[in-house]
PDB file of C-alpha atoms in Angstrom:
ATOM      1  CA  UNK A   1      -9.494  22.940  23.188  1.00  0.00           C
ATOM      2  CA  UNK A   2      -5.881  25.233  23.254  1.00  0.00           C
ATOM      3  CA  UNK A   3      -3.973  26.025  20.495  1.00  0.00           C
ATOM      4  CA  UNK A   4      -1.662  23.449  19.417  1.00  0.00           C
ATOM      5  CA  UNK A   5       0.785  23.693  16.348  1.00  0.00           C
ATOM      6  CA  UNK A   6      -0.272  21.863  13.452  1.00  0.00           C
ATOM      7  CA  UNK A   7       0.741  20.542   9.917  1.00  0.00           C
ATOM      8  CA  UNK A   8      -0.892  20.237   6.251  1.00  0.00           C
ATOM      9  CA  UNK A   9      -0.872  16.718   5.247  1.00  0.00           C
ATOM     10  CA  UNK A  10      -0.563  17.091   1.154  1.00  0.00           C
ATOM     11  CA  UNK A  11      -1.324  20.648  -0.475  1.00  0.00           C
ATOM     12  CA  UNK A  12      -4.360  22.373   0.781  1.00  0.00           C
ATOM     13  CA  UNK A  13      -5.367  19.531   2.611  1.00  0.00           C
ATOM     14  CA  UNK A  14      -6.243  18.416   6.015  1.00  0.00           C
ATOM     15  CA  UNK A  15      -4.636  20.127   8.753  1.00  0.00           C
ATOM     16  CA  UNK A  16      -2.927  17.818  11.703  1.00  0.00           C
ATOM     17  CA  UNK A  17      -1.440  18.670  15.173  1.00  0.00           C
ATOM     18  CA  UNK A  18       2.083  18.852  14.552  1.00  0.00           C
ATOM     19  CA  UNK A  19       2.650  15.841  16.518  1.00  0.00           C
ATOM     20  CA  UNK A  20       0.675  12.437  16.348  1.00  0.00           C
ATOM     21  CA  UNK A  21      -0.586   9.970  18.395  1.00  0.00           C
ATOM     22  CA  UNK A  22       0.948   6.840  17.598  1.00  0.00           C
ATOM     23  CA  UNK A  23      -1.047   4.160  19.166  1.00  0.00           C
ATOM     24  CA  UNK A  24       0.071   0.764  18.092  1.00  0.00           C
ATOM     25  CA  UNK A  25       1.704   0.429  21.304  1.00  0.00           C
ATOM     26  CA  UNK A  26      -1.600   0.327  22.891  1.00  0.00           C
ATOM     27  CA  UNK A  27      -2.773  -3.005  20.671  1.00  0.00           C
ATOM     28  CA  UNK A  28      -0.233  -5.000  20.220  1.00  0.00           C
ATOM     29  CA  UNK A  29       1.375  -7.504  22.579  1.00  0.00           C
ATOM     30  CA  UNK A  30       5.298  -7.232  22.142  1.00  0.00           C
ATOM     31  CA  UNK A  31       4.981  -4.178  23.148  1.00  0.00           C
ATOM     32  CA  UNK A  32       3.545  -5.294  26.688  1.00  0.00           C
ATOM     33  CA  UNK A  33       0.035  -4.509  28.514  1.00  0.00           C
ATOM     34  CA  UNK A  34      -1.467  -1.589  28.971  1.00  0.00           C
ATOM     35  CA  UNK A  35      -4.133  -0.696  31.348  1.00  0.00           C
ATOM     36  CA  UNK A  36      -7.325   0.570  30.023  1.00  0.00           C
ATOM     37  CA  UNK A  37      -7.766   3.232  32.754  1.00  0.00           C
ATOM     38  CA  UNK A  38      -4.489   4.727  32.180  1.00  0.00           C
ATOM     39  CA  UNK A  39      -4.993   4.275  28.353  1.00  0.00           C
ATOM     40  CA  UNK A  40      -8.294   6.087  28.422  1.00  0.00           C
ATOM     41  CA  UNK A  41      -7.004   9.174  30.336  1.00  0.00           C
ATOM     42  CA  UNK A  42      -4.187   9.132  28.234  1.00  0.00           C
ATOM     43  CA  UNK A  43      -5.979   9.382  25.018  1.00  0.00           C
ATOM     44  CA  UNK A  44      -8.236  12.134  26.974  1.00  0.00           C
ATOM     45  CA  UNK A  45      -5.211  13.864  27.818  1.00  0.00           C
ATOM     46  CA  UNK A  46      -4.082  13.825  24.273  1.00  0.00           C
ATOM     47  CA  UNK A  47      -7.585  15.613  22.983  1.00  0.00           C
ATOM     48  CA  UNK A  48      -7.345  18.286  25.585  1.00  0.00           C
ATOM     49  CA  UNK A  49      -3.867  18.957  24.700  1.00  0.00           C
ATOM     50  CA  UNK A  50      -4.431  19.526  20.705  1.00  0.00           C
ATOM     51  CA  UNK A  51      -3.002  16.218  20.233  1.00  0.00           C
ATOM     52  CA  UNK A  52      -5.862  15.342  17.770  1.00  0.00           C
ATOM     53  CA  UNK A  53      -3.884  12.986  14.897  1.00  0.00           C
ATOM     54  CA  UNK A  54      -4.216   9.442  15.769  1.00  0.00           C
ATOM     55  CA  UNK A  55      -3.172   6.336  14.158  1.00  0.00           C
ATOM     56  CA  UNK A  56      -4.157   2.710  14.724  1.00  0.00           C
ATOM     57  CA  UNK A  57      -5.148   0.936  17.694  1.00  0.00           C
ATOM     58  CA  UNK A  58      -8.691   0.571  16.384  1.00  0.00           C
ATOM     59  CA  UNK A  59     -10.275  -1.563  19.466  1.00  0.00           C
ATOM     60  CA  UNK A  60      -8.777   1.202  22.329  1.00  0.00           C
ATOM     61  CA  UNK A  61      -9.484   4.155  20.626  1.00  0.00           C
ATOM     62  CA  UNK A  62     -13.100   3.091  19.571  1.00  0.00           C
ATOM     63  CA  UNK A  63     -13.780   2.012  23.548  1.00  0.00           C
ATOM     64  CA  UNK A  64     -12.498   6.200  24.178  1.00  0.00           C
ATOM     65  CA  UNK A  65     -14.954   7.220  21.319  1.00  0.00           C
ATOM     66  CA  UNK A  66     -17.593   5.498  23.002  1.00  0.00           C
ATOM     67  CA  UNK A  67     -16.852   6.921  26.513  1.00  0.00           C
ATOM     68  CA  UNK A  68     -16.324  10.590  25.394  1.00  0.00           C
ATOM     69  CA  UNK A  69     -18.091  11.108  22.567  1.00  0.00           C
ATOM     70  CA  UNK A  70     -15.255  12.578  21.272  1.00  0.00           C
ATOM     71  CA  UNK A  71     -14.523  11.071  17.426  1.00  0.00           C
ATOM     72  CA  UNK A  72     -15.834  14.759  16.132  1.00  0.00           C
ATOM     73  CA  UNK A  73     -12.464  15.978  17.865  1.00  0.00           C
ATOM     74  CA  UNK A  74     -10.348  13.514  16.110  1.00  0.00           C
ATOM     75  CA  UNK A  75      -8.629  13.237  12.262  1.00  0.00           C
ATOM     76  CA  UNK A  76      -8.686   9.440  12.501  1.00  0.00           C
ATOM     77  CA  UNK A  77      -5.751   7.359  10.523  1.00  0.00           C
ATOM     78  CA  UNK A  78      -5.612   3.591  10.760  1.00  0.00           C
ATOM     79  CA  UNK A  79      -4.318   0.908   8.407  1.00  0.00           C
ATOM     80  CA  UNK A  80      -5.443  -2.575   6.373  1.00  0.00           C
ATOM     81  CA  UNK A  81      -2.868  -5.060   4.698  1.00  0.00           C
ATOM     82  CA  UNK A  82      -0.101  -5.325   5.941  1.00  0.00           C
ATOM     83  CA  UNK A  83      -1.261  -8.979   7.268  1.00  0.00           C
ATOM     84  CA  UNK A  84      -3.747 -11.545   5.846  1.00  0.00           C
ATOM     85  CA  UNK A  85      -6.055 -11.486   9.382  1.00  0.00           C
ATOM     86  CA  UNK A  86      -8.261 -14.202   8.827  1.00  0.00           C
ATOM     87  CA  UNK A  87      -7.826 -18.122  10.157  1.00  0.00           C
ATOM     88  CA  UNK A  88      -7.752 -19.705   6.571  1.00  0.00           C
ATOM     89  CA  UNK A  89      -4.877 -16.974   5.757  1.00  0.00           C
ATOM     90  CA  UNK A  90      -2.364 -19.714   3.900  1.00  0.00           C
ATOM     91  CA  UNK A  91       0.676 -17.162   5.346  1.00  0.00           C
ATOM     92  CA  UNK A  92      -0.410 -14.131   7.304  1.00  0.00           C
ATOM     93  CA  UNK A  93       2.458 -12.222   7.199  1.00  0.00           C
ATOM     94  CA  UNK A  94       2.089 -11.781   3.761  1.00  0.00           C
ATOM     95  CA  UNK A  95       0.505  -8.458   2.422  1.00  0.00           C
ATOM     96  CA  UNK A  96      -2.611  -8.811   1.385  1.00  0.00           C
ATOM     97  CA  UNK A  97      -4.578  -5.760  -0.560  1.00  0.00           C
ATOM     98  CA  UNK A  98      -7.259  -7.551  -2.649  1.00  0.00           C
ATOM     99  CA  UNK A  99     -10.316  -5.511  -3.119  1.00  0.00           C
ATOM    100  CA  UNK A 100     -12.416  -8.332  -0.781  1.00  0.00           C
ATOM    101  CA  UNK A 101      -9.913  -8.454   2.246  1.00  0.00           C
ATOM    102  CA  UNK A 102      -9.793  -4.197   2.219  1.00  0.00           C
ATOM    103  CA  UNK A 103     -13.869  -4.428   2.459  1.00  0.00           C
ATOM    104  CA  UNK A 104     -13.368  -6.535   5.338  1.00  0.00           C
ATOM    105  CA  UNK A 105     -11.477  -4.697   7.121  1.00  0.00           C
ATOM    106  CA  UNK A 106     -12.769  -1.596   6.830  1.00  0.00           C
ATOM    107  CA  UNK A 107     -16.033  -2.751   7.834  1.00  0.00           C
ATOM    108  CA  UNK A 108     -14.017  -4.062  10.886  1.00  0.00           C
ATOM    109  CA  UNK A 109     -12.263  -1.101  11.755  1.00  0.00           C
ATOM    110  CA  UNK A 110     -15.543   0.888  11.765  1.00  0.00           C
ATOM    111  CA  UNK A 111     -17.671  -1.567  13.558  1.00  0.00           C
ATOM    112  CA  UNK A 112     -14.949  -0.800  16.474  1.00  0.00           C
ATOM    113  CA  UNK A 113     -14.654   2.999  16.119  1.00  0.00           C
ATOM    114  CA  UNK A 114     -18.324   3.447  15.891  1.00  0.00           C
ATOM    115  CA  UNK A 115     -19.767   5.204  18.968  1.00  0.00           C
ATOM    116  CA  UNK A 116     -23.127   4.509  18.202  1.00  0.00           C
ATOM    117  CA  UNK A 117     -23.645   6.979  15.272  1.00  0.00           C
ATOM    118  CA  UNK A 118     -25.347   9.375  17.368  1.00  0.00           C
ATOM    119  CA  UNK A 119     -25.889  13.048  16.992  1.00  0.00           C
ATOM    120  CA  UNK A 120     -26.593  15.329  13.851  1.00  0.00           C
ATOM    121  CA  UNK A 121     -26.223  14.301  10.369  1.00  0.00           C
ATOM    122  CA  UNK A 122     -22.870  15.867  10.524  1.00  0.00           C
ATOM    123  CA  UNK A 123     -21.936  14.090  13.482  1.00  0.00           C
ATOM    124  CA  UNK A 124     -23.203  11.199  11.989  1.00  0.00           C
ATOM    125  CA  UNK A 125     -21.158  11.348   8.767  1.00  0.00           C
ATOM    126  CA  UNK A 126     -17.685  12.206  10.496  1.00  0.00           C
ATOM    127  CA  UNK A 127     -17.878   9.358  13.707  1.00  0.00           C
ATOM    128  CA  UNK A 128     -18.708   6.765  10.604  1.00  0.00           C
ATOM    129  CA  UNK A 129     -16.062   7.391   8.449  1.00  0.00           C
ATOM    130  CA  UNK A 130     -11.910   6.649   8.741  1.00  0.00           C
ATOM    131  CA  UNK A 131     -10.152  10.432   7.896  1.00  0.00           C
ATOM    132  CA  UNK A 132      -6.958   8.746   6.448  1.00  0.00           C
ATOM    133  CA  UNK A 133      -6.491   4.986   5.270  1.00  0.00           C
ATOM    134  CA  UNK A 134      -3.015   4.088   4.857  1.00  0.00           C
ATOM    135  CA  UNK A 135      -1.975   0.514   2.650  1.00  0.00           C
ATOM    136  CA  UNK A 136       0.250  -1.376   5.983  1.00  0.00           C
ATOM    137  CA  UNK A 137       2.210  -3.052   3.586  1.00  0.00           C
ATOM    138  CA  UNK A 138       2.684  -2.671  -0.124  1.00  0.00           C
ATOM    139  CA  UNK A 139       0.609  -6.002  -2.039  1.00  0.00           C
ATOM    140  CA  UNK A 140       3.307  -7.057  -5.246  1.00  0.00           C
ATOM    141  CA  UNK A 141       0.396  -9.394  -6.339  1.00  0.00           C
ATOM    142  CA  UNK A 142      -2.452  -6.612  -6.463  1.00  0.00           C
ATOM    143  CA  UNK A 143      -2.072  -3.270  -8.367  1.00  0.00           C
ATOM    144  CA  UNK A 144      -2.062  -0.207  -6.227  1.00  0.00           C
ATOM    145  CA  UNK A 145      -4.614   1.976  -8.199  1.00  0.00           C
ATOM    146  CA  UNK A 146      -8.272   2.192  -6.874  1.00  0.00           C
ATOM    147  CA  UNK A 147     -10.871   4.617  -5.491  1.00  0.00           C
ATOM    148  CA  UNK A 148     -10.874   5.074  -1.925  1.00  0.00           C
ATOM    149  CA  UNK A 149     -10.977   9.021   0.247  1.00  0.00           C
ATOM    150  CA  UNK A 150      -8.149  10.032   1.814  1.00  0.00           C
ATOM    151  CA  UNK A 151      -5.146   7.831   0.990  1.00  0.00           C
ATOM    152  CA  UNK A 152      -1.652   6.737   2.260  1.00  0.00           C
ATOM    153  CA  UNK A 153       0.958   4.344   1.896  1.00  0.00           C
ATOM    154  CA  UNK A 154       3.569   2.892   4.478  1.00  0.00           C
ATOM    155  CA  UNK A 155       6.842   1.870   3.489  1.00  0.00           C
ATOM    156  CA  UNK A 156       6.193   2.020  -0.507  1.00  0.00           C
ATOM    157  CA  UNK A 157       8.463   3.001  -2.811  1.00  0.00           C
ATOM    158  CA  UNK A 158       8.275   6.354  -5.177  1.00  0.00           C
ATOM    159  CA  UNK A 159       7.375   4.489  -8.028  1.00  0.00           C
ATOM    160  CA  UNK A 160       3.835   3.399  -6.519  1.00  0.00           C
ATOM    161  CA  UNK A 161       3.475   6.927  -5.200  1.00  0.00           C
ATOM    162  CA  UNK A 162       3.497   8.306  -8.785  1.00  0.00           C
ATOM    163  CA  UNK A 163       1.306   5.637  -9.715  1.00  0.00           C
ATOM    164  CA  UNK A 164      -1.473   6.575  -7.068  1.00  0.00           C
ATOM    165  CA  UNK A 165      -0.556  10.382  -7.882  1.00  0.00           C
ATOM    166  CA  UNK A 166      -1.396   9.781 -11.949  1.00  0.00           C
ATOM    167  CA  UNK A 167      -4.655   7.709 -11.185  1.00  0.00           C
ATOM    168  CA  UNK A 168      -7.817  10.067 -12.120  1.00  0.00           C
ATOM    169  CA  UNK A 169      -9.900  10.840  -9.366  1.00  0.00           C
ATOM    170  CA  UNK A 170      -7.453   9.316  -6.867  1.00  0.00           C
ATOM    171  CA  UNK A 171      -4.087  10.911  -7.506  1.00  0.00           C
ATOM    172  CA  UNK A 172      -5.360  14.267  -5.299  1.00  0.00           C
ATOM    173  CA  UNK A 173      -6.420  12.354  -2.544  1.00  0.00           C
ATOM    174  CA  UNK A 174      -3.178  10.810  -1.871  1.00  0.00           C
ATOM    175  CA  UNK A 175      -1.742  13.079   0.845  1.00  0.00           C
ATOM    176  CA  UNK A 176       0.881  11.122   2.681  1.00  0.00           C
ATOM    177  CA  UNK A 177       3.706   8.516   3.182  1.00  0.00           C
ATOM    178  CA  UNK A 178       4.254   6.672   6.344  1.00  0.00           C
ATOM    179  CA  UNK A 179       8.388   5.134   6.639  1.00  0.00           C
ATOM    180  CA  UNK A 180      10.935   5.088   9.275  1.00  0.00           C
ATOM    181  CA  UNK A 181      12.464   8.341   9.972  1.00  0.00           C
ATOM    182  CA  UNK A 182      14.399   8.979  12.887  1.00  0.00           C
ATOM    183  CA  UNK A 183      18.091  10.380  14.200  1.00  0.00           C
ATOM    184  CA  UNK A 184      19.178   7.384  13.802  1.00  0.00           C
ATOM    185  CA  UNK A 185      17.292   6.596  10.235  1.00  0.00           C
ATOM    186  CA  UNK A 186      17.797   9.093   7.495  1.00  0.00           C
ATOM    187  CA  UNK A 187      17.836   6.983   4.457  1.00  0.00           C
ATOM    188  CA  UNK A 188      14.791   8.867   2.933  1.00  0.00           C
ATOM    189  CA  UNK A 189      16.815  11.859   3.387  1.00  0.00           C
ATOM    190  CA  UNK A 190      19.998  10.477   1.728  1.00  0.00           C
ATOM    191  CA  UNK A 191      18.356   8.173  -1.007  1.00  0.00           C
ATOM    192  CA  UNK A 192      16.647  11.594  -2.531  1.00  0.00           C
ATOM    193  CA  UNK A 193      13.010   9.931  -1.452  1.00  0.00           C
ATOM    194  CA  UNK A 194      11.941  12.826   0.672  1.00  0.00           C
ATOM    195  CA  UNK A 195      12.456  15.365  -2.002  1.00  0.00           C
ATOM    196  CA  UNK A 196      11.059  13.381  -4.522  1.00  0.00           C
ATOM    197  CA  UNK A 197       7.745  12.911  -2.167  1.00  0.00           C
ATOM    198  CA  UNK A 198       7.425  16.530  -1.590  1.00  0.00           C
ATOM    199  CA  UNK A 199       7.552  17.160  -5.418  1.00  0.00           C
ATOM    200  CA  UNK A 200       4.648  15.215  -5.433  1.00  0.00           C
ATOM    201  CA  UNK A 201       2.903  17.629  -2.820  1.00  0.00           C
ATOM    202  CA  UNK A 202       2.830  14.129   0.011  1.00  0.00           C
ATOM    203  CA  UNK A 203       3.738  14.313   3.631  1.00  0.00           C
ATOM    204  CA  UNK A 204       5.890  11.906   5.368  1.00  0.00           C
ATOM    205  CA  UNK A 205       4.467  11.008   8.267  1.00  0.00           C
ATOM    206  CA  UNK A 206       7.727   9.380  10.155  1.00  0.00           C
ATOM    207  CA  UNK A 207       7.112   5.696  12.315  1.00  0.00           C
ATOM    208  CA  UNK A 208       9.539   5.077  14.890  1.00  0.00           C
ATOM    209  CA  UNK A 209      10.679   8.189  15.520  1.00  0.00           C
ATOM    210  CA  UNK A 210      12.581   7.145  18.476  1.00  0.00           C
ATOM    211  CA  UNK A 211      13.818   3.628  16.776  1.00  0.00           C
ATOM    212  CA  UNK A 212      11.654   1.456  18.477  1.00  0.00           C
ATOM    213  CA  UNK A 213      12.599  -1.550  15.732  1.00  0.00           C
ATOM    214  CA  UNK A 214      16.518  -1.243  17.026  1.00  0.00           C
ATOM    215  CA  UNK A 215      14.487  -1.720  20.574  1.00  0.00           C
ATOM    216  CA  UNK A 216      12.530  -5.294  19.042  1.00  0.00           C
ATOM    217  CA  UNK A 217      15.358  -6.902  17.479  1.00  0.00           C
ATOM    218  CA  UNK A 218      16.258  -9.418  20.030  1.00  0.00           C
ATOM    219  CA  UNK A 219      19.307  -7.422  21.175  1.00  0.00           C
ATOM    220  CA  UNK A 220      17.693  -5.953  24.311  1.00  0.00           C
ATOM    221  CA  UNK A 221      15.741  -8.636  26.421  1.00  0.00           C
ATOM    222  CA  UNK A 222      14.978  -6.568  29.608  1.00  0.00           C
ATOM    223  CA  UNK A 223      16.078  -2.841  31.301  1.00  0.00           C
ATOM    224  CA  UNK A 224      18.866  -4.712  32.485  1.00  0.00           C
ATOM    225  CA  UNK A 225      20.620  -5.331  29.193  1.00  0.00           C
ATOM    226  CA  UNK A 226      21.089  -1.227  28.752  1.00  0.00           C
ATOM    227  CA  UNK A 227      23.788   0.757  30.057  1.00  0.00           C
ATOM    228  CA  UNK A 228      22.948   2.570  32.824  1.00  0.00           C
ATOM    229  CA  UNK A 229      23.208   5.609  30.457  1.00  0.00           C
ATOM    230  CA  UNK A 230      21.216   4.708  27.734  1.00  0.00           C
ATOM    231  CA  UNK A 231      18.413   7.536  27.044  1.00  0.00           C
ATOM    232  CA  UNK A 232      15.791   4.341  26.534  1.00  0.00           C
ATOM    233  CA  UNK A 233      15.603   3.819  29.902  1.00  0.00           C
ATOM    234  CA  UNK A 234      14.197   7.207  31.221  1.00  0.00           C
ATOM    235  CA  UNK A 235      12.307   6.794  27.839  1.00  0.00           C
ATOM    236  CA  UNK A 236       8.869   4.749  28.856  1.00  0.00           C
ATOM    237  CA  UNK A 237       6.036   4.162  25.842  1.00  0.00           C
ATOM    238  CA  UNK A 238       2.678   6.762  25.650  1.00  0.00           C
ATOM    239  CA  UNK A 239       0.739   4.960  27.844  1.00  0.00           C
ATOM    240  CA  UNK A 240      -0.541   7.503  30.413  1.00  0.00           C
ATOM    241  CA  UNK A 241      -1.788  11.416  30.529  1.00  0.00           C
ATOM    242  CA  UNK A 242       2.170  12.138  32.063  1.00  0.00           C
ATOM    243  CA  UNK A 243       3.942  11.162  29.021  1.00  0.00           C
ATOM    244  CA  UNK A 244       1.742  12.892  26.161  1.00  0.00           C
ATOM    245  CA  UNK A 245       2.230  15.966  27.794  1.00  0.00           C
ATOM    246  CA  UNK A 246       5.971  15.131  28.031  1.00  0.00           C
ATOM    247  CA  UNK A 247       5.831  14.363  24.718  1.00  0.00           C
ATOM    248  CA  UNK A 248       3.692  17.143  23.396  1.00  0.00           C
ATOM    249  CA  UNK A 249       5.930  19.721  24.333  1.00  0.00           C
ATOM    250  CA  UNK A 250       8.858  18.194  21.580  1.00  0.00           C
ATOM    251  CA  UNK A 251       6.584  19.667  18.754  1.00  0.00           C
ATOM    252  CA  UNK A 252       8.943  23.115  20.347  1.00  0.00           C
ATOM    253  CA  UNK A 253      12.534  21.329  20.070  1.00  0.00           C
ATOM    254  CA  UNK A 254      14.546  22.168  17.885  1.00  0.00           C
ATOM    255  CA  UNK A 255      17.617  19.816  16.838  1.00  0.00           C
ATOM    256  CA  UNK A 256      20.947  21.780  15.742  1.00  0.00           C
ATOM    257  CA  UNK A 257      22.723  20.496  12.597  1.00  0.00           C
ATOM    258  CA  UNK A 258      25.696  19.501  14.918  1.00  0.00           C
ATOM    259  CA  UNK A 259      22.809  17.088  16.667  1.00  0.00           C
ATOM    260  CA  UNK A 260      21.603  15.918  13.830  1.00  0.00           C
ATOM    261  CA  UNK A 261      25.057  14.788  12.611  1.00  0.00           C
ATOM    262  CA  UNK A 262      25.940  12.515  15.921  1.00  0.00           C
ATOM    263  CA  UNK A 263      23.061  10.854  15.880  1.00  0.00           C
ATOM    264  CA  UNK A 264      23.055   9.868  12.019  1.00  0.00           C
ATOM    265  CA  UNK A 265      26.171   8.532  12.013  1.00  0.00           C
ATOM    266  CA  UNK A 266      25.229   5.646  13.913  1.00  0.00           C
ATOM    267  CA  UNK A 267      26.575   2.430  11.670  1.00  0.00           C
ATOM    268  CA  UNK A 268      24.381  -0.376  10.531  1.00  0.00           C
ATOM    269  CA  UNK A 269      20.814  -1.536   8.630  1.00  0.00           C
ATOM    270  CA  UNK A 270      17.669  -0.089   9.263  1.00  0.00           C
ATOM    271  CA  UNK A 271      16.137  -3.533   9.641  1.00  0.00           C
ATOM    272  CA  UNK A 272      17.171  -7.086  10.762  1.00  0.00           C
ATOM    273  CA  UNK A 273      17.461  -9.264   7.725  1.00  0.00           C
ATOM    274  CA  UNK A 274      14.081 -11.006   6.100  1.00  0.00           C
ATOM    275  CA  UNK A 275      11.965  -7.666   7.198  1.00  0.00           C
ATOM    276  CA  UNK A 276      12.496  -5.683   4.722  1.00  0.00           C
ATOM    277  CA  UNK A 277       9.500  -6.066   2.233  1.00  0.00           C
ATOM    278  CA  UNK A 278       8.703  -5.495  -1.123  1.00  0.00           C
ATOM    279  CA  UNK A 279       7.753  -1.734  -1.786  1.00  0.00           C
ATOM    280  CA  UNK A 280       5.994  -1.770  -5.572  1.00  0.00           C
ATOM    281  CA  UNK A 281       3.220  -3.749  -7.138  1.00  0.00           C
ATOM    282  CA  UNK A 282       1.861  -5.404 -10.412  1.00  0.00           C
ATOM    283  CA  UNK A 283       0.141  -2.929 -12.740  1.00  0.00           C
ATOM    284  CA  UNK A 284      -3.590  -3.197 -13.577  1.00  0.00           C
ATOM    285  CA  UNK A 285      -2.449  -5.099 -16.943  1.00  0.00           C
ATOM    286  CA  UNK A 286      -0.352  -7.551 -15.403  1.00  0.00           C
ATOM    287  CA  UNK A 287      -3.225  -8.331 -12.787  1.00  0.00           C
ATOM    288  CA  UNK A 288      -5.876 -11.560 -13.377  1.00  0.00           C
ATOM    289  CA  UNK A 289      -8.265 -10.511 -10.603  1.00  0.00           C
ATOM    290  CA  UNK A 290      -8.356 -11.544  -6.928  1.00  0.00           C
ATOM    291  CA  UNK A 291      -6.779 -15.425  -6.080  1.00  0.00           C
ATOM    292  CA  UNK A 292      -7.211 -17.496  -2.876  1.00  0.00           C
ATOM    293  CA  UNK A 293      -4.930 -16.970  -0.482  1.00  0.00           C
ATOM    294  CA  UNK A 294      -5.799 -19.549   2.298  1.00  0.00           C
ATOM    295  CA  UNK A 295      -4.155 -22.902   3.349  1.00  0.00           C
ATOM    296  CA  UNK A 296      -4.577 -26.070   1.184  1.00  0.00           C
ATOM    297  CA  UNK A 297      -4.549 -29.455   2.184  1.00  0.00           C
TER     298      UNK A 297
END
């Protein structure tokens, strides 16, 4: 496999190719098919390359662990909660991090990475485990401090981070911090939050770098709505073996100050209105154990 640059998520931990693999794209409807083929040489593209840091997309990437054999290769992040997925869910939207649900899905995630547990012990041990579980979506009903390997958080707020961070036995395995970050999205960079998170030895790891949310908000219905000069057009999803080598090769651009500048003075909020979401929790003293969360009659 060549030499690609990489990153330390946390201090003296786990060491990532500099850029990710973001595959939510690949499972998820609004952002439109995908074919399998293409997917598949895609993500085999992405090994060869050093592009070894996935996220998500549990049921695609588990059908290229299965084809390859190649989950040894792979530091493997995916997500649970940021949804109740489960019929009787009374609102699924709404975060849901009780100590049941996160057994659930875990089991479910690793039922669909599993390629069959074959090999050495080794072997064994690293295609049955998840390298990185991130909380989706902060609970406010369930406390944040538990016992789990690896551990990140997407789109919490500093206060749950030093939470997780004074938890014994738990703080040192919280290594990173998944929020928007992009040219066009700097308010961890203005609001003091990425300082603070490095003081507490975290990575960021940025979602949406190229502001796919602006791209879902209803404003743009099809190509046609662009200007025939908007970058988003020449600008197609990771979907195929052409565009992670494309894309591998930004891990080498660098961005002047003066470029930084235009692009972060674009005006207006980082999400439409009702999406934002509630980024602490209740503390373990405040919490009465777990409580149905499924429709009533």
């Amino acid at each position: 496999m060549p030499t690609f640059p990489t990153l330390q998520l946390g201090h003296g931990d786990p060491k990532v190719s500099a850029i990710g693999l973001g595959a939510t794209g690949l499972g998820v409807a609004f952002y439109g098919g995908a074919d399998d083929c293409n997917v598949l040489q895609m993500l085999t593209r992405a090994a060869d390359s050093g592009i070894t840091f996935w996220d998500t997309a549990d049921e695609t990437i588990g059908k290229w662990f299965r084809s390859t054999g190649g989950r040894v290769e792979i530091f493997l992040s995916t997500k649970f909660g940021g949804k109740h997925l489960t019929e009787s869910a009374e609102n699924i939207w709404r975060p849901n991090s009780q100590p049941s649900y996160i057994k659930t899905r875990l089991e479910s995630s690793l039922a669909l990475f599993d390629p069959n547990l074959e090999g050495t012990d080794e072997v064994k041990c690293i295609n049955s485990r998840i390298d990185l579980y991130f909380q989706h979506r902060v609970d406010p009903d369930t406390p944040i401090e538990c016992r789990i390997g690896y551990l990140g958080f997407s789109d919490c707020g500093i206060g749950v981070l030093r939470r997780t961070k004074a938890v014994p036995m738990v703080g040192e395995k919280v290594i990173a911090v998944q929020v928007e970050f992009s040219p066009f999205e700097l308010e961890i960079e203005t609001s003091g939050f990425a300082v603070q998170v490095r003081e507490l030895g975290i990575t960021i790891i940025p979602y949406s770098p190229l502001d796919v949310v602006r791209m879902i908000s209803g404003q743009y219905k099809s190509r046609v709505d662009f200007e025939h000069t908007d970058v988003r057009l020449i600008m197609p999803r990771t979907r195929n073996a052409v565009r992670v080598e494309e894309n591998a090769k930004d891990t080498y651009l660098k961005l002047s100050s003066d470029d930084l500048k235009v692009n972060a003075d674009v005006q207006g909020e980082r999400l439409p209105a009702g999406f934002d979401t509630s980024n602490t929790s209740i503390t373990m003293a405040e919490w009465k154990g777990e409580t149905p969360r499924v429709k009533t009659e």
